[in-house]
XYZ file of C-alpha atoms in Angstrom:
481
model
C 70.842 143.546 154.282
C 73.749 141.367 153.029
C 74.130 140.151 149.438
C 77.051 137.654 149.213
C 77.892 136.573 145.633
C 78.798 133.003 144.588
C 80.494 132.650 141.204
C 80.953 129.208 139.594
C 83.036 128.863 136.435
C 82.445 125.894 134.113
C 84.717 125.877 131.110
C 84.437 129.335 129.611
C 81.010 130.022 131.140
C 80.331 131.698 134.497
C 77.111 131.231 136.508
C 76.304 134.065 138.854
C 74.173 133.284 141.947
C 73.127 135.997 144.387
C 71.882 135.001 147.888
C 69.924 137.663 149.712
C 69.526 137.604 153.516
C 66.909 139.975 155.021
C 65.772 140.847 158.540
C 62.752 138.854 159.773
C 60.179 141.593 159.493
C 61.146 142.841 156.076
C 61.471 139.273 154.876
C 57.898 138.348 155.820
C 56.559 141.451 154.185
C 58.493 140.847 150.968
C 57.443 137.166 150.936
C 53.795 138.183 151.155
C 54.256 140.601 148.284
C 55.918 137.850 146.231
C 52.972 135.473 146.867
C 50.532 138.123 145.716
C 52.577 138.651 142.530
C 52.834 134.869 141.939
C 49.045 134.554 141.933
C 48.925 136.834 138.911
C 50.798 134.195 136.678
C 48.587 132.042 134.503
C 48.993 128.278 134.232
C 50.509 128.602 130.739
C 53.066 131.083 131.970
C 54.073 128.791 134.814
C 54.465 125.823 132.423
C 56.606 127.865 130.052
C 58.757 129.045 132.945
C 59.336 125.467 134.080
C 60.267 124.440 130.542
C 62.742 127.305 130.277
C 64.283 126.249 133.583
C 64.650 122.652 132.357
C 66.271 123.858 129.132
C 68.640 126.010 131.148
C 69.689 123.039 133.312
C 70.232 120.835 130.228
C 72.359 123.562 128.643
C 74.519 123.762 131.740
C 75.069 119.981 131.698
C 76.055 120.030 127.996
C 78.465 122.913 128.548
C 80.155 121.026 131.376
C 80.531 117.859 129.267
C 81.942 119.775 126.280
C 84.391 121.608 128.495
C 85.683 118.345 129.984
C 86.096 116.800 126.524
C 87.966 119.873 125.299
C 90.348 119.711 128.250
C 91.036 116.029 127.559
C 91.841 116.622 123.875
C 94.222 119.516 124.482
C 96.000 118.273 127.594
C 99.339 116.583 126.691
C 100.016 113.011 127.742
C 102.675 112.933 130.508
C 104.714 110.512 128.421
C 104.720 112.637 125.261
C 106.086 115.933 124.073
C 102.794 117.466 123.086
C 101.515 115.122 120.366
C 97.716 115.019 120.253
C 95.687 112.005 121.260
C 95.058 109.727 118.230
C 91.317 110.075 118.617
C 91.213 113.851 118.388
C 90.572 116.054 115.407
C 92.039 119.341 114.367
C 95.525 120.528 113.522
C 98.464 120.265 115.901
C 102.132 121.162 115.267
C 104.541 118.240 115.682
C 107.339 118.675 118.213
C 111.036 118.152 117.538
C 111.155 114.889 119.502
C 109.393 111.626 118.765
C 106.357 111.142 121.012
C 105.478 107.830 122.600
C 103.269 106.515 119.807
C 100.127 104.555 120.551
C 100.055 101.108 118.913
C 97.081 102.131 116.826
C 98.770 105.303 115.622
C 99.366 105.178 111.870
C 101.858 108.048 111.640
C 105.460 107.108 112.405
C 107.622 109.965 113.650
C 110.868 110.760 111.836
C 112.371 113.574 113.942
C 115.005 114.738 111.439
C 112.401 114.974 108.675
C 108.720 115.879 108.624
C 106.755 112.799 109.848
C 105.436 111.675 106.494
C 105.785 107.907 106.740
C 102.370 106.368 106.226
C 102.063 102.642 106.843
C 99.757 100.025 108.322
C 100.557 99.256 111.957
C 98.410 96.119 111.955
C 99.963 94.399 108.909
C 103.534 94.027 107.690
C 104.210 95.877 104.451
C 107.302 95.897 102.266
C 109.783 98.690 102.977
C 112.853 99.372 100.853
C 115.963 97.931 102.584
C 118.339 100.845 101.969
C 122.011 100.682 102.940
C 122.117 104.388 103.855
C 118.574 105.359 104.851
C 118.028 103.945 108.321
C 115.494 104.561 111.085
C 116.280 107.729 113.030
C 116.625 107.220 116.780
C 117.753 110.642 118.037
C 116.154 114.060 118.356
C 115.776 116.763 115.767
C 117.720 120.000 115.892
C 116.518 122.480 118.496
C 115.694 125.098 115.866
C 113.754 123.677 112.931
C 113.329 125.489 109.617
C 109.929 123.869 109.090
C 106.700 123.193 110.914
C 104.513 120.144 110.392
C 100.780 120.107 110.981
C 98.596 117.025 110.821
C 94.854 117.151 110.431
C 93.268 113.843 111.324
C 89.645 114.422 110.300
C 89.900 114.619 107.314
C 93.482 113.405 107.197
C 96.151 115.684 105.715
C 99.778 116.715 106.252
C 101.081 120.239 105.855
C 104.748 121.292 105.882
C 105.444 125.021 106.242
C 108.694 126.966 105.911
C 109.020 128.957 109.151
C 110.974 131.879 107.697
C 108.127 133.063 105.448
C 105.146 130.869 106.471
C 105.025 129.426 102.962
C 103.226 126.084 102.709
C 105.452 123.673 100.782
C 103.639 120.352 101.122
C 99.871 120.229 101.630
C 98.020 116.964 101.112
C 94.599 118.432 101.920
C 94.057 118.948 98.184
C 92.985 115.303 97.881
C 92.176 112.246 99.988
C 94.690 109.648 101.154
C 93.950 106.225 99.635
C 95.674 103.302 101.369
C 94.619 99.852 100.145
C 96.676 96.681 99.924
C 97.692 97.217 96.288
C 96.759 100.829 95.648
C 98.163 103.845 97.481
C 97.544 107.448 96.484
C 98.503 110.806 97.958
C 98.269 114.280 96.401
C 99.947 117.463 97.583
C 99.589 121.092 96.591
C 102.846 122.871 95.665
C 103.785 126.552 96.106
C 104.930 126.947 92.487
C 104.954 125.172 89.123
C 108.767 125.208 88.904
C 109.180 121.443 89.258
C 112.243 119.461 88.169
C 113.327 115.831 88.465
C 111.532 112.447 88.492
C 112.596 109.679 86.167
C 113.941 107.866 84.387
C 112.476 109.201 81.122
C 113.449 111.380 78.191
C 112.277 114.841 79.284
C 111.876 117.368 76.488
C 112.688 120.193 78.908
C 114.155 120.554 82.386
C 111.135 122.363 83.863
C 108.151 120.035 83.924
C 104.890 120.570 82.095
C 102.258 120.713 84.873
C 99.260 120.370 82.572
C 98.069 116.932 83.690
C 101.267 115.187 82.645
C 101.677 111.581 83.858
C 105.118 109.997 84.321
C 105.324 106.224 84.932
C 108.187 105.049 87.176
C 109.235 101.396 86.951
C 112.606 100.060 85.802
C 112.356 98.926 82.205
C 114.852 97.782 79.568
C 113.901 99.821 76.531
C 115.454 102.262 74.099
C 115.317 105.943 75.190
C 112.664 107.761 73.199
C 110.667 110.934 73.187
C 107.253 109.557 74.121
C 107.827 109.649 77.876
C 107.921 105.903 78.554
C 109.683 104.659 81.667
C 113.342 103.667 81.232
C 116.178 101.967 83.130
C 116.139 103.736 86.494
C 113.673 104.839 89.175
C 114.122 108.380 90.509
C 111.246 109.318 92.824
C 112.738 112.692 93.782
C 111.652 116.111 92.559
C 112.844 119.634 93.313
C 110.587 122.691 93.418
C 112.004 126.210 92.982
C 109.663 128.302 95.110
C 110.383 131.781 93.767
C 113.056 134.030 92.197
C 114.971 134.240 95.504
C 116.276 130.697 95.052
C 114.394 129.189 97.998
C 113.775 125.557 97.097
C 112.633 122.280 98.548
C 112.747 118.662 97.441
C 110.522 115.638 98.031
C 111.732 112.032 97.945
C 109.393 109.020 98.091
C 111.085 105.861 99.350
C 109.048 103.255 97.481
C 110.275 100.702 94.916
C 106.912 99.504 93.614
C 105.584 100.340 90.184
C 104.055 103.812 90.308
C 103.005 106.834 88.349
C 103.303 110.518 89.183
C 100.754 113.011 87.853
C 101.655 116.713 87.574
C 98.643 119.027 87.784
C 97.998 122.737 87.057
C 96.940 123.600 90.650
C 100.063 123.301 90.917
C 99.964 119.889 92.543
C 101.434 116.411 92.303
C 99.745 113.023 92.799
C 101.546 109.774 93.588
C 99.961 106.398 92.822
C 101.758 103.152 93.661
C 100.715 99.511 93.854
C 102.414 98.489 97.089
C 104.778 99.217 99.948
C 104.310 102.310 102.084
C 104.259 106.079 101.587
C 107.607 107.124 103.053
C 108.211 110.782 102.123
C 111.245 112.936 102.900
C 111.087 116.716 102.500
C 114.285 118.777 102.138
C 114.386 122.563 102.640
C 117.181 124.705 101.219
C 118.017 128.310 100.453
C 119.172 127.183 96.999
C 118.568 124.185 94.727
C 122.167 123.114 95.418
C 121.475 122.880 99.148
C 118.411 120.727 98.521
C 120.432 118.291 96.399
C 123.178 118.187 99.046
C 120.612 117.289 101.722
C 119.119 114.614 99.464
C 122.529 113.015 98.896
C 123.242 113.236 102.616
C 120.242 110.938 103.087
C 120.652 108.394 100.274
C 124.452 108.392 100.015
C 126.836 110.154 97.669
C 128.123 108.634 94.410
C 131.312 106.621 94.754
C 134.466 108.322 93.509
C 135.443 106.410 90.336
C 138.927 105.094 89.628
C 141.095 107.573 87.739
C 141.370 105.267 84.729
C 137.566 105.086 84.513
C 137.578 108.748 83.427
C 139.696 107.908 80.367
C 138.839 106.846 76.816
C 136.754 103.659 76.488
C 136.035 101.467 73.481
C 132.969 99.210 73.390
C 130.812 97.494 70.812
C 128.393 94.586 70.588
C 129.449 91.368 68.838
C 133.191 91.413 68.257
C 132.492 87.743 67.658
C 135.945 86.422 68.429
C 138.963 87.380 70.472
C 140.954 87.762 67.251
C 138.612 90.545 66.117
C 138.894 92.296 69.463
C 142.684 91.998 69.467
C 142.834 93.446 65.933
C 140.895 96.535 67.083
C 143.245 97.009 70.039
C 146.378 96.763 67.902
C 144.987 99.085 65.212
C 144.287 101.810 67.796
C 147.741 101.402 69.307
C 149.335 101.724 65.875
C 147.395 104.955 65.275
C 148.529 106.169 68.736
C 144.961 107.041 69.704
C 144.230 107.671 73.391
C 142.762 104.402 74.528
C 142.506 103.440 78.198
C 139.770 100.803 78.506
C 138.523 97.928 76.362
C 135.015 96.550 76.972
C 133.860 92.974 76.376
C 130.165 92.394 75.605
C 128.252 89.113 76.020
C 130.002 87.457 73.063
C 132.996 86.708 75.324
C 130.820 84.339 77.412
C 130.362 80.619 77.005
C 126.768 80.218 75.790
C 126.111 83.729 77.148
C 126.332 82.542 80.743
C 127.737 84.793 83.464
C 131.143 84.079 84.997
C 132.352 82.086 81.974
C 134.290 82.750 78.768
C 134.018 81.015 75.422
C 136.802 78.393 75.282
C 136.778 78.390 71.472
C 136.014 81.888 70.161
C 137.767 83.583 73.094
C 140.513 81.103 73.661
C 143.461 82.879 75.306
C 141.222 85.512 76.949
C 143.197 85.581 80.237
C 146.489 86.158 78.359
C 144.870 88.929 76.309
C 143.914 90.734 79.520
C 147.480 90.451 80.806
C 148.686 92.077 77.578
C 146.281 94.984 78.113
C 147.707 95.490 81.589
C 151.284 95.511 80.295
C 150.291 98.399 78.002
C 148.611 100.354 80.805
C 145.104 99.448 79.644
C 142.106 98.003 81.492
C 139.337 95.512 80.725
C 135.640 95.917 81.634
C 133.399 92.848 81.246
C 129.629 92.826 80.920
C 127.583 90.804 83.434
C 123.812 90.248 83.243
C 122.044 89.466 86.569
C 120.070 86.619 85.033
C 121.587 83.209 85.712
C 121.083 80.243 83.408
C 119.381 77.283 85.098
C 120.796 74.876 82.521
C 122.920 72.735 84.811
C 123.234 68.978 85.031
C 125.492 66.369 86.562
C 127.206 65.829 83.209
C 127.570 69.572 82.540
C 127.308 71.486 85.817
C 127.051 75.260 85.929
C 128.637 76.344 89.219
C 127.053 79.810 89.684
C 123.545 78.330 89.380
C 124.278 75.315 91.581
C 125.850 77.383 94.348
C 123.039 79.945 94.237
C 120.420 77.197 94.445
C 122.134 75.721 97.491
C 122.001 79.161 99.158
C 118.346 79.731 98.093
C 118.990 83.238 96.803
C 116.720 83.346 93.732
C 113.582 85.430 93.262
C 110.679 83.071 93.941
C 107.249 82.671 92.407
C 104.117 83.557 94.353
C 104.411 80.387 96.442
C 107.540 81.849 98.037
C 109.513 78.659 97.442
C 109.839 77.865 93.730
C 112.333 80.026 91.805
C 110.683 82.159 89.118
C 111.920 81.065 85.683
C 112.289 83.776 83.056
C 114.165 84.077 79.806
C 117.181 86.246 78.977
C 120.272 85.859 76.758
C 121.329 82.325 77.820
C 117.756 80.983 77.563
C 115.785 80.061 80.663
C 117.090 81.893 83.727
C 116.572 82.573 87.396
C 117.050 85.981 88.989
C 119.167 86.831 92.065
C 117.160 88.307 94.932
C 119.406 91.145 96.100
C 117.181 91.818 99.108
C 118.429 88.489 100.491
C 121.641 89.073 102.499
C 123.017 85.729 101.305
C 122.700 86.930 97.728
C 125.431 89.530 98.238
C 127.703 86.805 99.610
C 127.043 84.598 96.583
C 127.415 87.505 94.119
C 130.768 88.591 95.587
C 132.121 85.034 95.642
C 131.241 84.413 91.985
C 133.178 87.507 90.909
C 136.103 86.419 93.030
C 136.133 82.955 91.446
C 135.934 84.329 87.902
C 138.611 86.951 88.603
C 140.946 84.085 89.450
C 140.549 83.056 85.784
C 140.302 86.423 84.029
C 141.794 89.448 85.794
C 139.218 92.001 84.677
C 139.332 95.547 86.099
C 135.723 96.673 86.010
C 132.187 95.358 85.684
C 129.491 96.576 83.316
C 126.241 95.422 84.926
C 123.531 95.228 82.285
C 119.933 93.969 82.113
C 119.431 94.672 85.831
C 116.095 96.486 85.588
C 115.491 93.442 85.962
C 115.095 92.544 82.292
C 113.054 89.547 81.199
C 112.236 88.511 77.626
C 108.876 87.026 78.657
C 105.987 88.570 80.568
C 106.090 87.090 84.060
C 107.566 83.595 83.908
C 107.910 80.909 81.232
C 105.156 78.917 82.973
C 102.987 81.753 84.249
C 99.733 82.946 82.730
C 101.352 86.149 81.460
C 103.512 84.120 79.087
C 100.539 82.392 77.458
C 99.417 84.794 74.789
C 95.828 84.458 73.481
C 95.477 83.165 69.938
């Protein structure tokens, strides 16, 4: 008697078949015995047996299909470095190199940072044109200090520090909301030691995490203690993880109006009304290292001129050049340290940029030369809001040249310059995202410097500030009675 064994493996399941071969005589005898035993089964028993056999066959088919699907989802694409197929679910670590991304993939890879750039691949969305932060085209370092995991159903991103397996950034605490004019992402933090964000008046360095909301949108207002948004937009925060000094920072590259909510979990929620969610995460052994990495990305502050570190004198409304000259001479007579004199908007002709008052500030260029002879400097104020009051009988060159170059911020039609109101009256606003605007801006300073040899520029009202809500003709300006 021989009993060969056939073993079939499907996925993780093995099916064991045994084939028995007998001699002729013994086989007939055993077959007869089997027929006698079969006659003892009732009809119900036979039906149940058939049903069990059918269920067994169906189970085998399902197991085979599931096994094939599992192999497809885990097998890497030959053209990638191990990134999962966009249609799969689960959590997969991201490799150090950028994979070949499917057109429908909504996660853009940034190899030198965790891949936390969330955008819409089917529609163009505004992204901040930054002079230092550019798209990364190389590969990450061979040994990364972090690991990134992406869960696609439900969507979340998790960034973990490899040295201690501490989760630093975990967006699974809340859903991702990505609409045309409303974007929201929350992330759980490893500690409540959070610093940064702005610009506001913070009552303490370490943030209050008890459901505190900080608005971020440039605004020309007096610093105060009620937490309102001020001049600048700082979308960076630093988190001190523990007493060892291990820290990390998070920077959101988005220039739209937003608010940031700090929560007791501890957690943080970002809400913005446009653009994309372009996050950068910085890991450091100390807070200083985190800040160094952040500045490596966005650019370091320019080293100021030596004289800029000296003693400055500035006030609003000197009124006339004679009053300003009197202040200068009085300080010289008292032998007070005095390196730089500032000129506010009263030096301008009708408060228009790149001009000086020919009556009240007559002799302004000669006054500046006198400052230079005494080793002093002049800083002039400039407001990036350009008067549109220009005519053939009284042309205003900066406005005319800017109009010819089409460098103003436009209304919603994309063609008509938006008209606001600032110090000179009705104004237009330079669009600094337009490359031609920088050319115009530089040329206007060059032309004015040929008249008045100033040494520095005090750029004011560039939040951008506007004395009316919206435009002078828009619905926001028409207040209800």
